[in-house]
């Protein structure tokens, strides 16, 4: 990714992330979070992770935040009032903030991989192809389509991610699926109203939806 | 960065978006008015032709006159609105609608005699075409929500709420409905999908190449169901009749754009039509062979013109075919508008959540079963 673009999108992500907490208007804060997500997605795409970048937009910016905004508007949440802060709390907050900044800074300082620019570390197509061919010979499912694309120098990341998930992490994937299913059932049970005995008539459905 | 790439991308963006898509939006509105008039036994706008003459040209000047009118009208902002969001909302509808066209392939690779490499007739040749379209299109909801909320009045707010829940609901069946398509093609690149259909038969017309197989003909069942769910969900996504409840006149005046006028209203209007054209483009690309000719005629055309000074003809022809297919699909959109009455809101939600969602899920299993056993 060209450096100017990286700086632009990083600034976009961070700037709007700050704006989320700095804004008093809840609608503005939610929209700032959306722009921050879009900036993050652009960073992912710049690192050739197209799928993750697009899913970031599709799931977070396109679905989760729309529901957030929807609820903010429906509940008509008022603008936050300017509160009076007591000194002890403010000082404590600042101290925690500085501590976390030092922690992250310390980790980043020791992080050597960050010093190489991305242009020096290209995608290793050759190594990937030989690895995949060896895997395919030993009976592990490897999509021929994706391997052919790798030979052309194209990174089919959706196929690669799917392959990894469904072959190597199949059990984990199914466990997550069960977890989500339980959550869904829980939501339906919690959200269900205690309705009287169902009216067994043809107009029953219409009445229920009108009430 | 590569200068040639930047120049060719700029030419493609200007050519496809500003010279093909935008005039098409303007003229589709005219076509819609004329076609609806025919359906309803009226004449429709037929007078505006060349100014200061009596030449009518079937009213072909109408879109230009409409555009001028929108620009010259007073740009009135009501006093009770939230100014910032009121102003950016129309742009937030229009921009995502136009961004989605970046991955639509609008023609075969253009081979120019004086260039070594063929030019791909798609703005961004991404390997995640359909997901990109769904992701960016889902951002279009913000414009409608904000328009409804920023107007600070009852009808727009109700329209905005309706539009949002409708679009979120139908996004699910829209996304699930194309999975059988992707299962068969095993590509997520729309250009690869069209090339596959050009050689092996369109998804809904497998009548050449190795399309004459039992598997492909059995696959017509899930493909047909997917097509129906996709098209109906697209009607709901673009807020078109019979699902135009967000702007239903009898209940909500004009829905989320009640408080808008002049060019801001025109932006909503153009955004809606842009979304319709892109949606038709995606349907044509996935199900009806995109820019390809039926019955394997592509190979014939390519054979005649390759290695001559006219090697650019197949690309141009395929672009024409793509737009012809889109126009036919748009006529279908208009025909439905002229024929069907509006749904009730609870019917709409029931259709999306209880029928289409389950049907699309079952359809995926049927498709996978056919691919596995037939």
Short mmCIF file of N, CA, C and O in Angstrom, two decimals, chain B residues 112-203:
data_model
loop_
_atom_site.label_atom_id
_atom_site.label_comp_id
_atom_site.label_asym_id
_atom_site.label_seq_id
_atom_site.Cartn_x
_atom_site.Cartn_y
_atom_site.Cartn_z
N UNK B 112 -6.93 -3.90 -28.35
CA UNK B 112 -6.62 -2.84 -29.31
C UNK B 112 -5.39 -3.26 -30.12
O UNK B 112 -4.44 -3.80 -29.55
N UNK B 113 -5.41 -3.05 -31.43
CA UNK B 113 -4.31 -3.53 -32.27
C UNK B 113 -2.96 -2.93 -31.87
O UNK B 113 -1.93 -3.54 -32.08
N UNK B 114 -2.95 -1.71 -31.31
CA UNK B 114 -1.67 -1.06 -31.01
C UNK B 114 -1.25 -1.23 -29.55
O UNK B 114 -0.26 -0.66 -29.13
N UNK B 115 -2.00 -2.03 -28.77
CA UNK B 115 -1.61 -2.28 -27.38
C UNK B 115 -1.28 -3.76 -27.21
O UNK B 115 -1.91 -4.62 -27.83
N UNK B 116 -0.29 -4.05 -26.36
CA UNK B 116 0.10 -5.44 -26.17
C UNK B 116 -0.94 -6.20 -25.36
O UNK B 116 -1.33 -7.31 -25.69
N UNK B 117 -1.35 -5.55 -24.26
CA UNK B 117 -2.25 -6.26 -23.36
C UNK B 117 -3.70 -5.84 -23.59
O UNK B 117 -3.97 -4.67 -23.85
N UNK B 118 -4.63 -6.80 -23.48
CA UNK B 118 -6.04 -6.40 -23.58
C UNK B 118 -6.47 -5.60 -22.35
O UNK B 118 -5.92 -5.78 -21.26
N UNK B 119 -7.42 -4.68 -22.56
CA UNK B 119 -7.94 -3.88 -21.46
C UNK B 119 -9.19 -4.57 -20.94
O UNK B 119 -10.10 -4.89 -21.70
N UNK B 120 -9.23 -4.80 -19.62
CA UNK B 120 -10.41 -5.44 -19.05
C UNK B 120 -11.51 -4.40 -18.88
O UNK B 120 -11.27 -3.36 -18.27
N UNK B 121 -12.67 -4.68 -19.42
CA UNK B 121 -13.76 -3.69 -19.35
C UNK B 121 -14.52 -3.84 -18.03
O UNK B 121 -15.69 -4.21 -17.99
N UNK B 122 -13.81 -3.56 -16.94
CA UNK B 122 -14.43 -3.50 -15.62
C UNK B 122 -13.55 -2.55 -14.83
O UNK B 122 -12.33 -2.54 -14.99
N UNK B 123 -14.16 -1.69 -14.02
CA UNK B 123 -13.36 -0.65 -13.38
C UNK B 123 -12.38 -1.27 -12.38
O UNK B 123 -11.20 -0.97 -12.40
N UNK B 124 -12.87 -2.13 -11.50
CA UNK B 124 -11.99 -2.79 -10.53
C UNK B 124 -12.21 -4.28 -10.64
O UNK B 124 -13.30 -4.77 -10.37
N UNK B 125 -11.20 -5.01 -11.07
CA UNK B 125 -11.36 -6.44 -11.30
C UNK B 125 -11.11 -7.19 -10.00
O UNK B 125 -10.10 -7.85 -9.83
N UNK B 126 -12.06 -7.09 -9.07
CA UNK B 126 -11.87 -7.69 -7.75
C UNK B 126 -12.34 -9.13 -7.74
O UNK B 126 -13.24 -9.51 -8.48
N UNK B 127 -11.73 -9.93 -6.86
CA UNK B 127 -12.14 -11.33 -6.73
C UNK B 127 -13.28 -11.50 -5.74
O UNK B 127 -13.55 -12.61 -5.28
N UNK B 128 -13.93 -10.41 -5.35
CA UNK B 128 -15.02 -10.51 -4.38
C UNK B 128 -16.22 -9.71 -4.87
O UNK B 128 -16.90 -9.05 -4.10
N UNK B 129 -16.44 -9.76 -6.21
CA UNK B 129 -17.44 -8.91 -6.84
C UNK B 129 -18.78 -8.78 -6.14
O UNK B 129 -19.14 -7.70 -5.68
N UNK B 130 -19.55 -9.89 -5.98
CA UNK B 130 -20.90 -9.75 -5.42
C UNK B 130 -20.88 -9.23 -3.98
O UNK B 130 -21.75 -8.44 -3.59
N UNK B 131 -19.86 -9.66 -3.19
CA UNK B 131 -19.81 -9.21 -1.79
C UNK B 131 -19.56 -7.70 -1.75
O UNK B 131 -20.13 -7.00 -0.92
N UNK B 132 -18.72 -7.23 -2.65
CA UNK B 132 -18.48 -5.78 -2.72
C UNK B 132 -19.78 -5.04 -2.99
O UNK B 132 -20.10 -4.04 -2.33
N UNK B 133 -20.55 -5.54 -3.95
CA UNK B 133 -21.80 -4.85 -4.28
C UNK B 133 -22.74 -4.83 -3.09
O UNK B 133 -23.30 -3.79 -2.74
N UNK B 134 -22.88 -5.99 -2.39
CA UNK B 134 -23.78 -6.02 -1.24
C UNK B 134 -23.29 -5.10 -0.13
O UNK B 134 -24.08 -4.41 0.51
N UNK B 135 -21.96 -5.11 0.09
CA UNK B 135 -21.42 -4.31 1.19
C UNK B 135 -21.65 -2.82 0.96
O UNK B 135 -22.15 -2.10 1.83
N UNK B 136 -21.31 -2.36 -0.26
CA UNK B 136 -21.43 -0.93 -0.52
C UNK B 136 -22.90 -0.53 -0.60
O UNK B 136 -23.31 0.51 -0.11
N UNK B 137 -23.72 -1.43 -1.21
CA UNK B 137 -25.15 -1.10 -1.32
C UNK B 137 -25.78 -0.97 0.06
O UNK B 137 -26.69 -0.18 0.28
N UNK B 138 -25.26 -1.76 1.04
CA UNK B 138 -25.85 -1.69 2.38
C UNK B 138 -25.55 -0.35 3.04
O UNK B 138 -26.24 0.04 3.99
N UNK B 139 -24.53 0.37 2.54
CA UNK B 139 -24.26 1.71 3.10
C UNK B 139 -25.30 2.72 2.63
O UNK B 139 -25.42 3.80 3.22
N UNK B 140 -26.02 2.39 1.55
CA UNK B 140 -27.03 3.31 1.05
C UNK B 140 -28.17 3.55 2.03
O UNK B 140 -28.88 4.55 1.92
N UNK B 141 -28.31 2.63 3.00
CA UNK B 141 -29.38 2.79 4.00
C UNK B 141 -29.20 4.08 4.79
O UNK B 141 -30.16 4.74 5.15
N UNK B 142 -27.91 4.43 5.05
CA UNK B 142 -27.67 5.60 5.89
C UNK B 142 -28.30 6.86 5.32
O UNK B 142 -28.85 7.67 6.07
N UNK B 143 -28.21 7.03 4.00
CA UNK B 143 -28.79 8.21 3.38
C UNK B 143 -30.27 8.31 3.69
O UNK B 143 -30.78 9.36 4.08
N UNK B 144 -30.97 7.16 3.56
CA UNK B 144 -32.42 7.16 3.76
C UNK B 144 -32.77 7.39 5.23
O UNK B 144 -33.64 8.19 5.56
N UNK B 145 -32.05 6.70 6.13
CA UNK B 145 -32.30 6.89 7.57
C UNK B 145 -32.09 8.35 7.95
O UNK B 145 -32.92 8.95 8.65
N UNK B 146 -30.97 8.90 7.48
CA UNK B 146 -30.65 10.28 7.87
C UNK B 146 -31.64 11.26 7.28
O UNK B 146 -32.01 12.24 7.93
N UNK B 147 -32.07 11.00 6.04
CA UNK B 147 -33.06 11.88 5.43
C UNK B 147 -34.32 11.89 6.27
O UNK B 147 -34.89 12.95 6.55
N UNK B 148 -34.75 10.70 6.70
CA UNK B 148 -35.96 10.62 7.49
C UNK B 148 -35.80 11.29 8.85
O UNK B 148 -36.70 11.98 9.32
N UNK B 149 -34.65 11.12 9.46
CA UNK B 149 -34.43 11.62 10.81
C UNK B 149 -34.18 13.13 10.80
O UNK B 149 -34.73 13.86 11.62
N UNK B 150 -33.34 13.58 9.82
CA UNK B 150 -32.94 14.99 9.81
C UNK B 150 -34.10 15.89 9.42
O UNK B 150 -34.08 17.08 9.73
N UNK B 151 -35.12 15.34 8.74
CA UNK B 151 -36.23 16.18 8.32
C UNK B 151 -37.06 16.66 9.50
O UNK B 151 -37.82 17.63 9.37
N UNK B 152 -36.94 15.97 10.65
CA UNK B 152 -37.64 16.38 11.86
C UNK B 152 -39.14 16.52 11.65
O UNK B 152 -39.75 17.49 12.12
N UNK B 153 -39.71 15.58 10.91
CA UNK B 153 -41.16 15.64 10.76
C UNK B 153 -41.67 14.21 10.64
O UNK B 153 -40.90 13.29 10.41
N UNK B 154 -42.98 14.04 10.85
CA UNK B 154 -43.49 12.69 11.10
C UNK B 154 -43.40 11.76 9.90
O UNK B 154 -42.87 10.66 9.99
N UNK B 155 -43.91 12.20 8.75
CA UNK B 155 -43.98 11.29 7.61
C UNK B 155 -42.60 10.84 7.15
O UNK B 155 -42.38 9.65 6.92
N UNK B 156 -41.64 11.79 6.98
CA UNK B 156 -40.31 11.32 6.59
C UNK B 156 -39.72 10.34 7.58
O UNK B 156 -39.10 9.36 7.19
N UNK B 157 -39.96 10.57 8.87
CA UNK B 157 -39.39 9.66 9.86
C UNK B 157 -39.95 8.25 9.70
O UNK B 157 -39.22 7.26 9.67
N UNK B 158 -41.28 8.17 9.54
CA UNK B 158 -41.90 6.85 9.34
C UNK B 158 -41.37 6.19 8.07
O UNK B 158 -41.08 4.99 8.05
N UNK B 159 -41.21 7.00 7.01
CA UNK B 159 -40.67 6.45 5.76
C UNK B 159 -39.27 5.93 5.95
O UNK B 159 -38.93 4.85 5.46
N UNK B 160 -38.45 6.69 6.69
CA UNK B 160 -37.07 6.27 6.92
C UNK B 160 -37.01 4.98 7.70
O UNK B 160 -36.25 4.06 7.38
N UNK B 161 -37.86 4.87 8.74
CA UNK B 161 -37.89 3.66 9.56
C UNK B 161 -38.30 2.46 8.72
O UNK B 161 -37.69 1.39 8.75
N UNK B 162 -39.34 2.66 7.91
CA UNK B 162 -39.79 1.57 7.04
C UNK B 162 -38.70 1.13 6.08
O UNK B 162 -38.44 -0.06 5.93
N UNK B 163 -38.06 2.13 5.44
CA UNK B 163 -37.03 1.79 4.45
C UNK B 163 -35.91 1.00 5.10
O UNK B 163 -35.43 0.01 4.55
N UNK B 164 -35.50 1.42 6.30
CA UNK B 164 -34.37 0.74 6.94
C UNK B 164 -34.71 -0.70 7.25
O UNK B 164 -33.95 -1.62 6.90
N UNK B 165 -35.85 -0.92 7.91
CA UNK B 165 -36.14 -2.30 8.29
C UNK B 165 -36.35 -3.16 7.05
O UNK B 165 -35.94 -4.32 7.01
N UNK B 166 -36.93 -2.57 6.02
CA UNK B 166 -37.13 -3.32 4.78
C UNK B 166 -35.80 -3.71 4.15
O UNK B 166 -35.61 -4.85 3.74
N UNK B 167 -34.88 -2.75 4.09
CA UNK B 167 -33.61 -3.04 3.41
C UNK B 167 -32.78 -4.03 4.21
O UNK B 167 -32.15 -4.91 3.64
N UNK B 168 -32.79 -3.91 5.55
CA UNK B 168 -32.02 -4.87 6.35
C UNK B 168 -32.59 -6.27 6.20
O UNK B 168 -31.87 -7.24 6.05
N UNK B 169 -33.94 -6.37 6.19
CA UNK B 169 -34.56 -7.68 6.09
C UNK B 169 -34.24 -8.36 4.77
O UNK B 169 -33.91 -9.54 4.73
N UNK B 170 -34.35 -7.59 3.67
CA UNK B 170 -34.19 -8.24 2.38
C UNK B 170 -32.74 -8.44 1.97
O UNK B 170 -32.46 -9.22 1.07
N UNK B 171 -31.81 -7.74 2.66
CA UNK B 171 -30.40 -7.99 2.39
C UNK B 171 -30.06 -9.45 2.64
O UNK B 171 -29.25 -10.04 1.94
N UNK B 172 -30.70 -10.04 3.67
CA UNK B 172 -30.37 -11.41 4.05
C UNK B 172 -30.76 -12.37 2.93
O UNK B 172 -29.95 -13.17 2.47
N UNK B 173 -32.02 -12.26 2.46
CA UNK B 173 -32.41 -13.21 1.41
C UNK B 173 -31.68 -12.91 0.10
O UNK B 173 -31.40 -13.83 -0.67
N UNK B 174 -31.34 -11.62 -0.12
CA UNK B 174 -30.58 -11.28 -1.33
C UNK B 174 -29.23 -11.97 -1.30
O UNK B 174 -28.80 -12.58 -2.28
N UNK B 175 -28.55 -11.88 -0.15
CA UNK B 175 -27.22 -12.49 -0.04
C UNK B 175 -27.28 -14.01 -0.12
O UNK B 175 -26.49 -14.65 -0.80
N UNK B 176 -28.28 -14.61 0.56
CA UNK B 176 -28.37 -16.07 0.56
C UNK B 176 -28.78 -16.61 -0.81
O UNK B 176 -28.38 -17.70 -1.19
N UNK B 177 -29.58 -15.82 -1.56
CA UNK B 177 -30.11 -16.36 -2.81
C UNK B 177 -29.02 -16.59 -3.84
O UNK B 177 -29.17 -17.46 -4.70
N UNK B 178 -27.90 -15.83 -3.79
CA UNK B 178 -26.90 -16.03 -4.86
C UNK B 178 -25.90 -17.11 -4.51
O UNK B 178 -25.03 -17.41 -5.32
N UNK B 179 -26.01 -17.72 -3.32
CA UNK B 179 -25.01 -18.74 -2.98
C UNK B 179 -25.07 -19.95 -3.92
O UNK B 179 -24.03 -20.43 -4.36
N UNK B 180 -26.27 -20.44 -4.32
CA UNK B 180 -26.28 -21.53 -5.31
C UNK B 180 -25.56 -21.15 -6.60
O UNK B 180 -24.88 -21.99 -7.21
N UNK B 181 -25.69 -19.88 -7.01
CA UNK B 181 -25.02 -19.42 -8.23
C UNK B 181 -23.51 -19.55 -8.06
O UNK B 181 -22.79 -20.08 -8.92
N UNK B 182 -23.01 -19.08 -6.91
CA UNK B 182 -21.57 -19.10 -6.68
C UNK B 182 -21.07 -20.54 -6.52
O UNK B 182 -19.95 -20.85 -6.91
N UNK B 183 -21.94 -21.42 -5.97
CA UNK B 183 -21.54 -22.82 -5.82
C UNK B 183 -21.24 -23.43 -7.18
O UNK B 183 -20.29 -24.19 -7.33
N UNK B 184 -22.05 -23.11 -8.17
CA UNK B 184 -21.85 -23.70 -9.49
C UNK B 184 -20.61 -23.12 -10.17
O UNK B 184 -19.78 -23.83 -10.70
N UNK B 185 -20.47 -21.79 -10.14
CA UNK B 185 -19.38 -21.16 -10.90
C UNK B 185 -18.04 -21.31 -10.20
O UNK B 185 -17.00 -21.26 -10.85
N UNK B 186 -18.04 -21.42 -8.89
CA UNK B 186 -16.80 -21.49 -8.11
C UNK B 186 -15.90 -20.29 -8.33
O UNK B 186 -14.67 -20.39 -8.26
N UNK B 187 -16.48 -19.17 -8.70
CA UNK B 187 -15.71 -17.93 -8.84
C UNK B 187 -16.45 -16.85 -8.08
O UNK B 187 -17.67 -16.88 -7.98
N UNK B 188 -15.70 -15.87 -7.58
CA UNK B 188 -16.36 -14.69 -7.02
C UNK B 188 -16.06 -13.47 -7.87
O UNK B 188 -16.51 -12.38 -7.58
N UNK B 189 -15.26 -13.69 -8.92
CA UNK B 189 -14.94 -12.59 -9.82
C UNK B 189 -16.02 -12.54 -10.90
O UNK B 189 -16.23 -13.51 -11.62
N UNK B 190 -16.72 -11.41 -11.00
CA UNK B 190 -17.87 -11.35 -11.91
C UNK B 190 -17.44 -11.56 -13.36
O UNK B 190 -18.18 -12.15 -14.15
N UNK B 191 -16.23 -11.11 -13.71
CA UNK B 191 -15.76 -11.29 -15.08
C UNK B 191 -15.54 -12.78 -15.38
O UNK B 191 -15.91 -13.27 -16.45
N UNK B 192 -14.99 -13.51 -14.41
CA UNK B 192 -14.82 -14.96 -14.58
C UNK B 192 -16.16 -15.65 -14.72
O UNK B 192 -16.31 -16.59 -15.50
N UNK B 193 -17.15 -15.17 -13.93
CA UNK B 193 -18.48 -15.76 -13.98
C UNK B 193 -19.08 -15.60 -15.38
O UNK B 193 -19.62 -16.55 -15.96
N UNK B 194 -18.94 -14.40 -15.95
CA UNK B 194 -19.50 -14.17 -17.28
C UNK B 194 -18.76 -15.00 -18.32
O UNK B 194 -19.37 -15.61 -19.21
N UNK B 195 -17.43 -15.08 -18.19
CA UNK B 195 -16.66 -15.86 -19.17
C UNK B 195 -17.08 -17.33 -19.11
O UNK B 195 -17.22 -17.98 -20.14
N UNK B 196 -17.30 -17.83 -17.89
CA UNK B 196 -17.75 -19.22 -17.74
C UNK B 196 -19.09 -19.41 -18.44
O UNK B 196 -19.30 -20.38 -19.17
N UNK B 197 -20.00 -18.44 -18.24
CA UNK B 197 -21.33 -18.58 -18.85
C UNK B 197 -21.25 -18.49 -20.36
O UNK B 197 -22.02 -19.13 -21.07
N UNK B 198 -20.32 -17.65 -20.86
CA UNK B 198 -20.16 -17.51 -22.30
C UNK B 198 -19.74 -18.83 -22.93
O UNK B 198 -20.15 -19.16 -24.04
N UNK B 199 -18.93 -19.63 -22.18
CA UNK B 199 -18.44 -20.89 -22.75
C UNK B 199 -19.35 -22.07 -22.44
O UNK B 199 -19.46 -22.99 -23.25
N UNK B 200 -19.97 -22.06 -21.24
CA UNK B 200 -20.71 -23.26 -20.83
C UNK B 200 -22.22 -23.03 -20.73
O UNK B 200 -22.91 -23.84 -20.15
N UNK B 201 -22.73 -21.96 -21.26
CA UNK B 201 -24.17 -21.74 -21.19
C UNK B 201 -24.54 -20.85 -20.03
O UNK B 201 -23.97 -20.96 -18.95
N UNK B 202 -25.50 -19.95 -20.26
CA UNK B 202 -25.96 -19.08 -19.18
C UNK B 202 -26.57 -19.93 -18.09
O UNK B 202 -27.05 -21.03 -18.35
N UNK B 203 -26.62 -19.37 -16.90
CA UNK B 203 -27.14 -20.16 -15.78
C UNK B 203 -28.58 -20.58 -16.04
O UNK B 203 -28.97 -21.71 -15.76
#
